[in-house]
PDB file of C-alpha atoms and ligand atoms in Angstrom:
ATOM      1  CA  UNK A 181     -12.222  -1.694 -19.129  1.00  0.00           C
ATOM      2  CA  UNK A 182     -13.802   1.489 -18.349  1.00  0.00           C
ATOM      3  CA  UNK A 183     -12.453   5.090 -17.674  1.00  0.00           C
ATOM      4  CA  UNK A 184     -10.534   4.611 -14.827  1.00  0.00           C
ATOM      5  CA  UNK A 185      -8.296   6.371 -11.707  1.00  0.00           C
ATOM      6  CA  UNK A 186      -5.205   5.447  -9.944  1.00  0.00           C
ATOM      7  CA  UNK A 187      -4.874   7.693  -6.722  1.00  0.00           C
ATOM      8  CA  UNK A 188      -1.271   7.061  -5.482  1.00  0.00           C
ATOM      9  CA  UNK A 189       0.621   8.553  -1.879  1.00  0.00           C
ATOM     10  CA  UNK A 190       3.878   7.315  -1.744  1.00  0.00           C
ATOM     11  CA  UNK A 191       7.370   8.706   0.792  1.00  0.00           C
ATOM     12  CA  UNK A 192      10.073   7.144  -0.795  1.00  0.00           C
ATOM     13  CA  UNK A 193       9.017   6.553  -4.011  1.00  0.00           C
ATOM     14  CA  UNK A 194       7.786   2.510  -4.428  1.00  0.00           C
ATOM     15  CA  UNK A 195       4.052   3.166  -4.543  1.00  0.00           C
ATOM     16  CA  UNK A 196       4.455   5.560  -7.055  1.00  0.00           C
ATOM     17  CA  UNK A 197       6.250   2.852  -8.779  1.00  0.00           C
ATOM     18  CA  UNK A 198       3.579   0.617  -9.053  1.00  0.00           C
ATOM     19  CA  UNK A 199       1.153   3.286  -9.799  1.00  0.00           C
ATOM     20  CA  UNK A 200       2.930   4.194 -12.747  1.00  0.00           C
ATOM     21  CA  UNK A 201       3.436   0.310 -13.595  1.00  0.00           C
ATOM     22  CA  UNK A 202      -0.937   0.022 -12.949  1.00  0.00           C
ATOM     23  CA  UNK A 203      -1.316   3.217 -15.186  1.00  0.00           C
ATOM     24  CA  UNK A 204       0.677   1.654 -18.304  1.00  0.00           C
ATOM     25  CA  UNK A 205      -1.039  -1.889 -18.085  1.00  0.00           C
ATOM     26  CA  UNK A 206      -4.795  -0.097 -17.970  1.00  0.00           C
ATOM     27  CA  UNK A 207      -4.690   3.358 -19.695  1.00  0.00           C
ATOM     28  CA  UNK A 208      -5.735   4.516 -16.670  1.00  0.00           C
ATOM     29  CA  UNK A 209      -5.190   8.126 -15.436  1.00  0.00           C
ATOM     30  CA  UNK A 210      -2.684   8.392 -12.394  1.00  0.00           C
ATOM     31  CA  UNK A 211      -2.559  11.226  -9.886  1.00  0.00           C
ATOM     32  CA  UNK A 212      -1.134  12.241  -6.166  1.00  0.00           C
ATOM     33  CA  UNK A 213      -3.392  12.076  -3.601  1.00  0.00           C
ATOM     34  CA  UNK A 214      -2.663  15.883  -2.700  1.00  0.00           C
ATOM     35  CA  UNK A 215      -3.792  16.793  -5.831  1.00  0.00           C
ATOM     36  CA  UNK A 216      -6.601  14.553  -5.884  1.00  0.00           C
ATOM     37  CA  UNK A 217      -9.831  16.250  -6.671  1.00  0.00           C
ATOM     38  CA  UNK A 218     -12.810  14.334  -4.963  1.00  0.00           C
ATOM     39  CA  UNK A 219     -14.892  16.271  -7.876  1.00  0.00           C
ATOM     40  CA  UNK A 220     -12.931  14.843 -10.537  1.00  0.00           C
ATOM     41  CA  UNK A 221     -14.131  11.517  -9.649  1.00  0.00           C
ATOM     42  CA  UNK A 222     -17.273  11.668 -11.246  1.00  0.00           C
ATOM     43  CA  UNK A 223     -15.766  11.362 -14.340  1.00  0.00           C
ATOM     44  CA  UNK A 224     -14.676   7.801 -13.372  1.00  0.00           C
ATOM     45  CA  UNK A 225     -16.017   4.551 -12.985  1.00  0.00           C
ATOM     46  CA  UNK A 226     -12.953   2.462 -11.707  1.00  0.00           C
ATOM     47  CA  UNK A 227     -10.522   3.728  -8.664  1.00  0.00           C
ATOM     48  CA  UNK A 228      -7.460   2.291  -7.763  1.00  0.00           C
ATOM     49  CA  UNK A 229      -5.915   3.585  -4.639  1.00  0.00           C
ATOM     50  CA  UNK A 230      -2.279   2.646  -4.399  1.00  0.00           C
ATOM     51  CA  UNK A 231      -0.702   3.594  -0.891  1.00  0.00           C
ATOM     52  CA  UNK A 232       2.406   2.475   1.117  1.00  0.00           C
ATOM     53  CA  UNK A 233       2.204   1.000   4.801  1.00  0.00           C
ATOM     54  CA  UNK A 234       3.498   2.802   7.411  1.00  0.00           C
ATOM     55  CA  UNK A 235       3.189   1.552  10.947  1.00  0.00           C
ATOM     56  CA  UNK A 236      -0.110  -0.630   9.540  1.00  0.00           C
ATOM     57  CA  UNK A 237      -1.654   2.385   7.920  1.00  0.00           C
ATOM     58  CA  UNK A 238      -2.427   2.601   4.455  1.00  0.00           C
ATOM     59  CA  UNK A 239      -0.941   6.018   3.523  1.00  0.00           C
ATOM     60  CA  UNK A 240      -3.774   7.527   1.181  1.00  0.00           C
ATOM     61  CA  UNK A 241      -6.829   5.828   2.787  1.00  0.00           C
ATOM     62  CA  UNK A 242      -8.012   8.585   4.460  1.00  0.00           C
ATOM     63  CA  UNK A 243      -8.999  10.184   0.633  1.00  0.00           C
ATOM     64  CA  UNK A 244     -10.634   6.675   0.331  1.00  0.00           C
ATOM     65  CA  UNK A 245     -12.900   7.610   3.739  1.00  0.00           C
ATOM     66  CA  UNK A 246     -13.416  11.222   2.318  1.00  0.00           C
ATOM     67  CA  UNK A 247     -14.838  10.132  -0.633  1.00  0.00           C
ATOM     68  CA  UNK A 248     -16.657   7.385   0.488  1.00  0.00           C
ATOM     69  CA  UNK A 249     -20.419   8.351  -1.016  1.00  0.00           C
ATOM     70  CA  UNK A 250     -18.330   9.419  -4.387  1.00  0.00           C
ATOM     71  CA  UNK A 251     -17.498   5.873  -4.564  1.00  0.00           C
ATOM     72  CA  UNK A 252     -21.147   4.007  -4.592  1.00  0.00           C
ATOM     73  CA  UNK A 253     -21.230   2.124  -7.954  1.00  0.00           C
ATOM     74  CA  UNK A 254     -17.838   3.108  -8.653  1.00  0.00           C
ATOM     75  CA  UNK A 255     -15.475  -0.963  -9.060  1.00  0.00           C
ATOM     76  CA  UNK A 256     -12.448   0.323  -6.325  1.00  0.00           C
ATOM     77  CA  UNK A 257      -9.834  -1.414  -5.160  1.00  0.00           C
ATOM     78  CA  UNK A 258      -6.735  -0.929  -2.919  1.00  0.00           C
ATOM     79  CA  UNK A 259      -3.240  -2.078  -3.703  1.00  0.00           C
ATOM     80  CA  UNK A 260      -0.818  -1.337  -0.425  1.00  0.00           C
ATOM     81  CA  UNK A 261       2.862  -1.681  -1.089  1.00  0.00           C
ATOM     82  CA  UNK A 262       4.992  -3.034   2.488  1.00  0.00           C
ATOM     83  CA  UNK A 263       8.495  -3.994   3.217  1.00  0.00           C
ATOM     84  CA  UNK A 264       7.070  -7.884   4.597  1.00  0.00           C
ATOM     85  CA  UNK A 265       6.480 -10.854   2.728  1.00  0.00           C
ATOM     86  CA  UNK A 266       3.070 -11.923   2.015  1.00  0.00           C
ATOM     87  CA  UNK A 267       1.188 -12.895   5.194  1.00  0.00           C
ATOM     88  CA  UNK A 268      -2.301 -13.387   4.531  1.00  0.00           C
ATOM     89  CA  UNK A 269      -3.268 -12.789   8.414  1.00  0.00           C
ATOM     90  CA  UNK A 270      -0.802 -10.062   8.410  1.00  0.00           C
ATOM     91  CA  UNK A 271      -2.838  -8.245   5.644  1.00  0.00           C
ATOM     92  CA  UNK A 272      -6.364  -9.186   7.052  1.00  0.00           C
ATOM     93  CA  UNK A 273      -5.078  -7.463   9.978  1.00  0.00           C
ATOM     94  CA  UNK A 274      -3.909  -4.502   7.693  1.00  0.00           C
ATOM     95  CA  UNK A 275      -7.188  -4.670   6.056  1.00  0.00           C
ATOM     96  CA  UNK A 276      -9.418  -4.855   9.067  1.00  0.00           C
ATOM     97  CA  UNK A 277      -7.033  -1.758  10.669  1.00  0.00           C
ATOM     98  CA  UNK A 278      -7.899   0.393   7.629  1.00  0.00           C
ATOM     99  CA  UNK A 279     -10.793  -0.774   5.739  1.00  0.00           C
ATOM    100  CA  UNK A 280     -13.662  -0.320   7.842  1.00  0.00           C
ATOM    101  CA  UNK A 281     -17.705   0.451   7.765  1.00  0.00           C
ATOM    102  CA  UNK A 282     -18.355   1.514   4.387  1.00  0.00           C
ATOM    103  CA  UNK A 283     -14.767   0.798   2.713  1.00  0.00           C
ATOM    104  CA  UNK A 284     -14.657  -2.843   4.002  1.00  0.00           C
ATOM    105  CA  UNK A 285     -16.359  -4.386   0.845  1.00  0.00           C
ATOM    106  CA  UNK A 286     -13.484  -2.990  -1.152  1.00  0.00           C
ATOM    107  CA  UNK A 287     -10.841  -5.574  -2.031  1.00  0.00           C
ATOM    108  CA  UNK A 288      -7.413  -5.010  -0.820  1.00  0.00           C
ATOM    109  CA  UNK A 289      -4.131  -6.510  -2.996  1.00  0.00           C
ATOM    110  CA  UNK A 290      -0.132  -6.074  -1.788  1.00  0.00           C
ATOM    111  CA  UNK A 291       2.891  -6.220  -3.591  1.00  0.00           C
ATOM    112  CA  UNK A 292       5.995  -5.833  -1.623  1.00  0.00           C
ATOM    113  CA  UNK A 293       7.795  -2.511  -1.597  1.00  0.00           C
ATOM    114  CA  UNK A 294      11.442  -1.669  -1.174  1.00  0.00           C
ATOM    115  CA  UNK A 295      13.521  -0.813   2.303  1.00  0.00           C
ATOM    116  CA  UNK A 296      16.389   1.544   2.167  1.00  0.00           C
ATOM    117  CA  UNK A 297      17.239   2.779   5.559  1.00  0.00           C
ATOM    118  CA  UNK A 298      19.596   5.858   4.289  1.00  0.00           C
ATOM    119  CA  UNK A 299      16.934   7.653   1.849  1.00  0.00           C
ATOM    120  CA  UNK A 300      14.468   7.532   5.552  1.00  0.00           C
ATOM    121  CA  UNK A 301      14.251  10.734   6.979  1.00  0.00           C
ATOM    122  CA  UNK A 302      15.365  10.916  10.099  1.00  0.00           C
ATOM    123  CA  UNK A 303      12.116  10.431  11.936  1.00  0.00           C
ATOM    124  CA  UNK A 304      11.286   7.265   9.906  1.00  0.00           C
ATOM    125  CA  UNK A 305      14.652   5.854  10.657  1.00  0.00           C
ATOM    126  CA  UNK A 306      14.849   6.459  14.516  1.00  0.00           C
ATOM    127  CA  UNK A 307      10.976   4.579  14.488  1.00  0.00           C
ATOM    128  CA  UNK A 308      12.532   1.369  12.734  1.00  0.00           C
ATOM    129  CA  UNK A 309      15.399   1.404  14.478  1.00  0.00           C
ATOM    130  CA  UNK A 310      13.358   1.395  17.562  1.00  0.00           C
ATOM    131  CA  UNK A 311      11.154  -1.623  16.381  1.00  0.00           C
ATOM    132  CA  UNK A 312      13.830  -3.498  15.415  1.00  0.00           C
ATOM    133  CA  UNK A 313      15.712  -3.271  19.037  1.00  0.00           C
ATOM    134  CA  UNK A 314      11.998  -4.101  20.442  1.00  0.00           C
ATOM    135  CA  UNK A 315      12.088  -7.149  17.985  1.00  0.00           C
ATOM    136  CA  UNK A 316      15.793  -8.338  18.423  1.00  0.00           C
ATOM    137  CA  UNK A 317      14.827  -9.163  22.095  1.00  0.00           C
ATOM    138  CA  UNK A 318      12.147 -11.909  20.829  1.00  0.00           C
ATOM    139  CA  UNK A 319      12.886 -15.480  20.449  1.00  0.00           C
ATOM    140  CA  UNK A 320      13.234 -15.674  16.424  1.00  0.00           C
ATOM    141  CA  UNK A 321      11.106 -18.596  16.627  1.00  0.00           C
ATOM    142  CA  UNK A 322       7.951 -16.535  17.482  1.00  0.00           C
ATOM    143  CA  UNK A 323       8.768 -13.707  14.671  1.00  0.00           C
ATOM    144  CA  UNK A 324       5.790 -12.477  12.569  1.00  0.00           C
ATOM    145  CA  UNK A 325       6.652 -12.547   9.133  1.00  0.00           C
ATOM    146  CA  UNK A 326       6.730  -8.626   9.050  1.00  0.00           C
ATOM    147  CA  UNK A 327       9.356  -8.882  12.219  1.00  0.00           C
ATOM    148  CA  UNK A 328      11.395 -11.324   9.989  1.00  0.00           C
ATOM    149  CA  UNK A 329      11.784  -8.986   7.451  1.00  0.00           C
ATOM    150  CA  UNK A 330      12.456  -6.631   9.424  1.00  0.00           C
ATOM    151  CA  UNK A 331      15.435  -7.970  11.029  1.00  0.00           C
ATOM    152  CA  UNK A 332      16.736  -9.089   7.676  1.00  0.00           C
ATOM    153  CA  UNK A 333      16.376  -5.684   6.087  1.00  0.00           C
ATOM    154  CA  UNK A 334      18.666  -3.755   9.415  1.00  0.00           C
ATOM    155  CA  UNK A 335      21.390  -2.093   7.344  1.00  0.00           C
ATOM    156  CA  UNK A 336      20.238  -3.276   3.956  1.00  0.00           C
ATOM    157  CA  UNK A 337      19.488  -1.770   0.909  1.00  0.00           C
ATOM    158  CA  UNK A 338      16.570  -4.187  -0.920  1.00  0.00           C
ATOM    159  CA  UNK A 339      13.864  -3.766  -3.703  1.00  0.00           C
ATOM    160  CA  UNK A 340      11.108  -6.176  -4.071  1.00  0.00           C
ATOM    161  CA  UNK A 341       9.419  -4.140  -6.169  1.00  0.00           C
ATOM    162  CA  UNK A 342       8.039  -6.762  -9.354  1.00  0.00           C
ATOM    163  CA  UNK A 343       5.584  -5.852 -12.059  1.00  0.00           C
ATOM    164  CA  UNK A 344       4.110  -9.438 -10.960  1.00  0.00           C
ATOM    165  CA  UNK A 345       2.210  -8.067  -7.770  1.00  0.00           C
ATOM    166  CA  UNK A 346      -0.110  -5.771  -9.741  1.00  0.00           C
ATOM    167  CA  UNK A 347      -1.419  -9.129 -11.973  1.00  0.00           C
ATOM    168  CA  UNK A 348      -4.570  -9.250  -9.417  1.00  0.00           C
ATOM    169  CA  UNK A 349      -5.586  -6.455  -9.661  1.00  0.00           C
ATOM    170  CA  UNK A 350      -5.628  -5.815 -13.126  1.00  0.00           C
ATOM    171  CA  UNK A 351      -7.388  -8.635 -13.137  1.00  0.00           C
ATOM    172  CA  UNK A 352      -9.941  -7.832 -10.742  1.00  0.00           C
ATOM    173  CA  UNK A 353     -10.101  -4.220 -13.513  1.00  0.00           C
ATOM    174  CA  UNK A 354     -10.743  -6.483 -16.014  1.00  0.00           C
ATOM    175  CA  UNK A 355     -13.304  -8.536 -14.632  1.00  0.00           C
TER     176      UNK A 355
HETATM  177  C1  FMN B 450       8.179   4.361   9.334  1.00  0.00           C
HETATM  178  C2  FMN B 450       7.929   3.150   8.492  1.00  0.00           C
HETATM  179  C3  FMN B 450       6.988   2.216   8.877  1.00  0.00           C
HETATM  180  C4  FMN B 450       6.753   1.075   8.087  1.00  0.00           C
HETATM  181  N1  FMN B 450       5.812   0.177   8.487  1.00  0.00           N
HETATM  182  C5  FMN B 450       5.556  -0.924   7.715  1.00  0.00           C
HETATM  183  C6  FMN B 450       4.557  -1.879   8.091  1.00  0.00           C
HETATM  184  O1  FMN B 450       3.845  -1.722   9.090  1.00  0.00           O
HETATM  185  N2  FMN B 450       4.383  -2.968   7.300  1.00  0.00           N
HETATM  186  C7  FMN B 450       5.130  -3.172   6.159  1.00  0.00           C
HETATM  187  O2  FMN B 450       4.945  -4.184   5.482  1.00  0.00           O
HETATM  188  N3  FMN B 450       6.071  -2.262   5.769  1.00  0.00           N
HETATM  189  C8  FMN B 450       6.293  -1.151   6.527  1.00  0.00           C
HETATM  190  N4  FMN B 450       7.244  -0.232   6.127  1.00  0.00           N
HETATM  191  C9  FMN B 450       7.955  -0.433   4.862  1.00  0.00           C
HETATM  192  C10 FMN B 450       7.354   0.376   3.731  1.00  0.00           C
HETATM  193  O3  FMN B 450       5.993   0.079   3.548  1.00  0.00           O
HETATM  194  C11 FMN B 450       8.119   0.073   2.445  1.00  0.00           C
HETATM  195  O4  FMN B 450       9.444   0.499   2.606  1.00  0.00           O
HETATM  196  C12 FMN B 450       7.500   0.715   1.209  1.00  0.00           C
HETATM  197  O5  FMN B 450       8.158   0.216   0.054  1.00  0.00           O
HETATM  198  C13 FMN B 450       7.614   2.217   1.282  1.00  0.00           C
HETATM  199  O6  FMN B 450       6.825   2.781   0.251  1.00  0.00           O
HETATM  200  P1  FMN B 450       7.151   4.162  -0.468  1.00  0.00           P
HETATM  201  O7  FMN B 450       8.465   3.993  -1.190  1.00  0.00           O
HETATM  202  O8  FMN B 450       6.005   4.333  -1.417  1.00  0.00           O
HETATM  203  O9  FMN B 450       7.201   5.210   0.587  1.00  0.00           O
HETATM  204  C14 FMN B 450       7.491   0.890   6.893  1.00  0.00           C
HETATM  205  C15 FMN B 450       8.440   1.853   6.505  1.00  0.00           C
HETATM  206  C16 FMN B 450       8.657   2.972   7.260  1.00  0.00           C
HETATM  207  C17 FMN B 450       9.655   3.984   6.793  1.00  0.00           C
END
């Protein structure tokens, strides 16, 4: 494998998780996206951006966009982190939403995330709790899977998080 970069953002602490996880299965080199230098990336030949979903938007991706000339010739991949259960049209959707022009040829992984509605801030909270009363009035029969887990998760306190997500995409490294 060559010399490679994990660029993580991360609210509440799961895609750091698995960035950490990504960094000790690849001797990779692991940093925040704040503190991401788009010069530093010279120095690499492999980028893994590893960002949470919010609202369908890959938290981080906008570094991706940034840096999108850095990244000709460079093997990059995504790996987003969400609350639902894998959906594969759920994630083309998230893909299409957030990978687009020059960034769409980059492959995009998930492993599920965690939900804990009392560590949200308050803002993040009042949003879910507002989808979920917008969801509640649906017949559960037409649920997406991400409104599914939604409604599951009101109130709940789960982890998901598994080292057994990030197997693609060290694959994918490794290839
Ligand atoms: C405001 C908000 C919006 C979210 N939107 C989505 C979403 O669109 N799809 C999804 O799968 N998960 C969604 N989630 C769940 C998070 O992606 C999940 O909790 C993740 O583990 C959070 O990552 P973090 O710990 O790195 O912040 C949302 C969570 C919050 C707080």
């Amino acid at each position: 494998m060559g010399k490679g970069l994990i660029i993580y953002q991360s609210k509440y602490g799961t895609a750091k998780k698995y960035a950490m996880w990504l960094a000790e299965a690849t001797g990779f080199d692991v940093v925040e996206t704040p503190k991401a230098d788009s010069r530093a990336l010279k120095e690499y030949d492999r980028i893994i951006l590893c960002g949470s979903i919010y609202a369908s938007g890959i938290a981080g991706i906008s570094f991706l966009r940034k840096n999108r000339q850095a990244l000709i010739g460079k093997k990059t991949a995504v790996f987003c982190v969400g609350a639902s259960p894998y959906d594969e049209k759920a994630l083309e959707e998230v893909k299409a939403h957030n990978l687009k022009e020059d960034l769409r040829e980059i492959p995009m992984f998930y492993g599920r995330g965690a939900w804990d509605e009392s560590a949200m801030s308050f803002k993040d909270r009042t949003l879910c709790k507002m989808l979920q009363k917008a969801v509640a009035k649906k017949d559960p029969s037409t649920y997406e899977p991400w409104m599914t887990a939604l409604m599951c998760a009101v109130g709940q306190k789960c982890d998901w998080t598994d080292k057994k997500y990030l197997e693609p995409v060290i694959q994918y490294m490794n290839e």
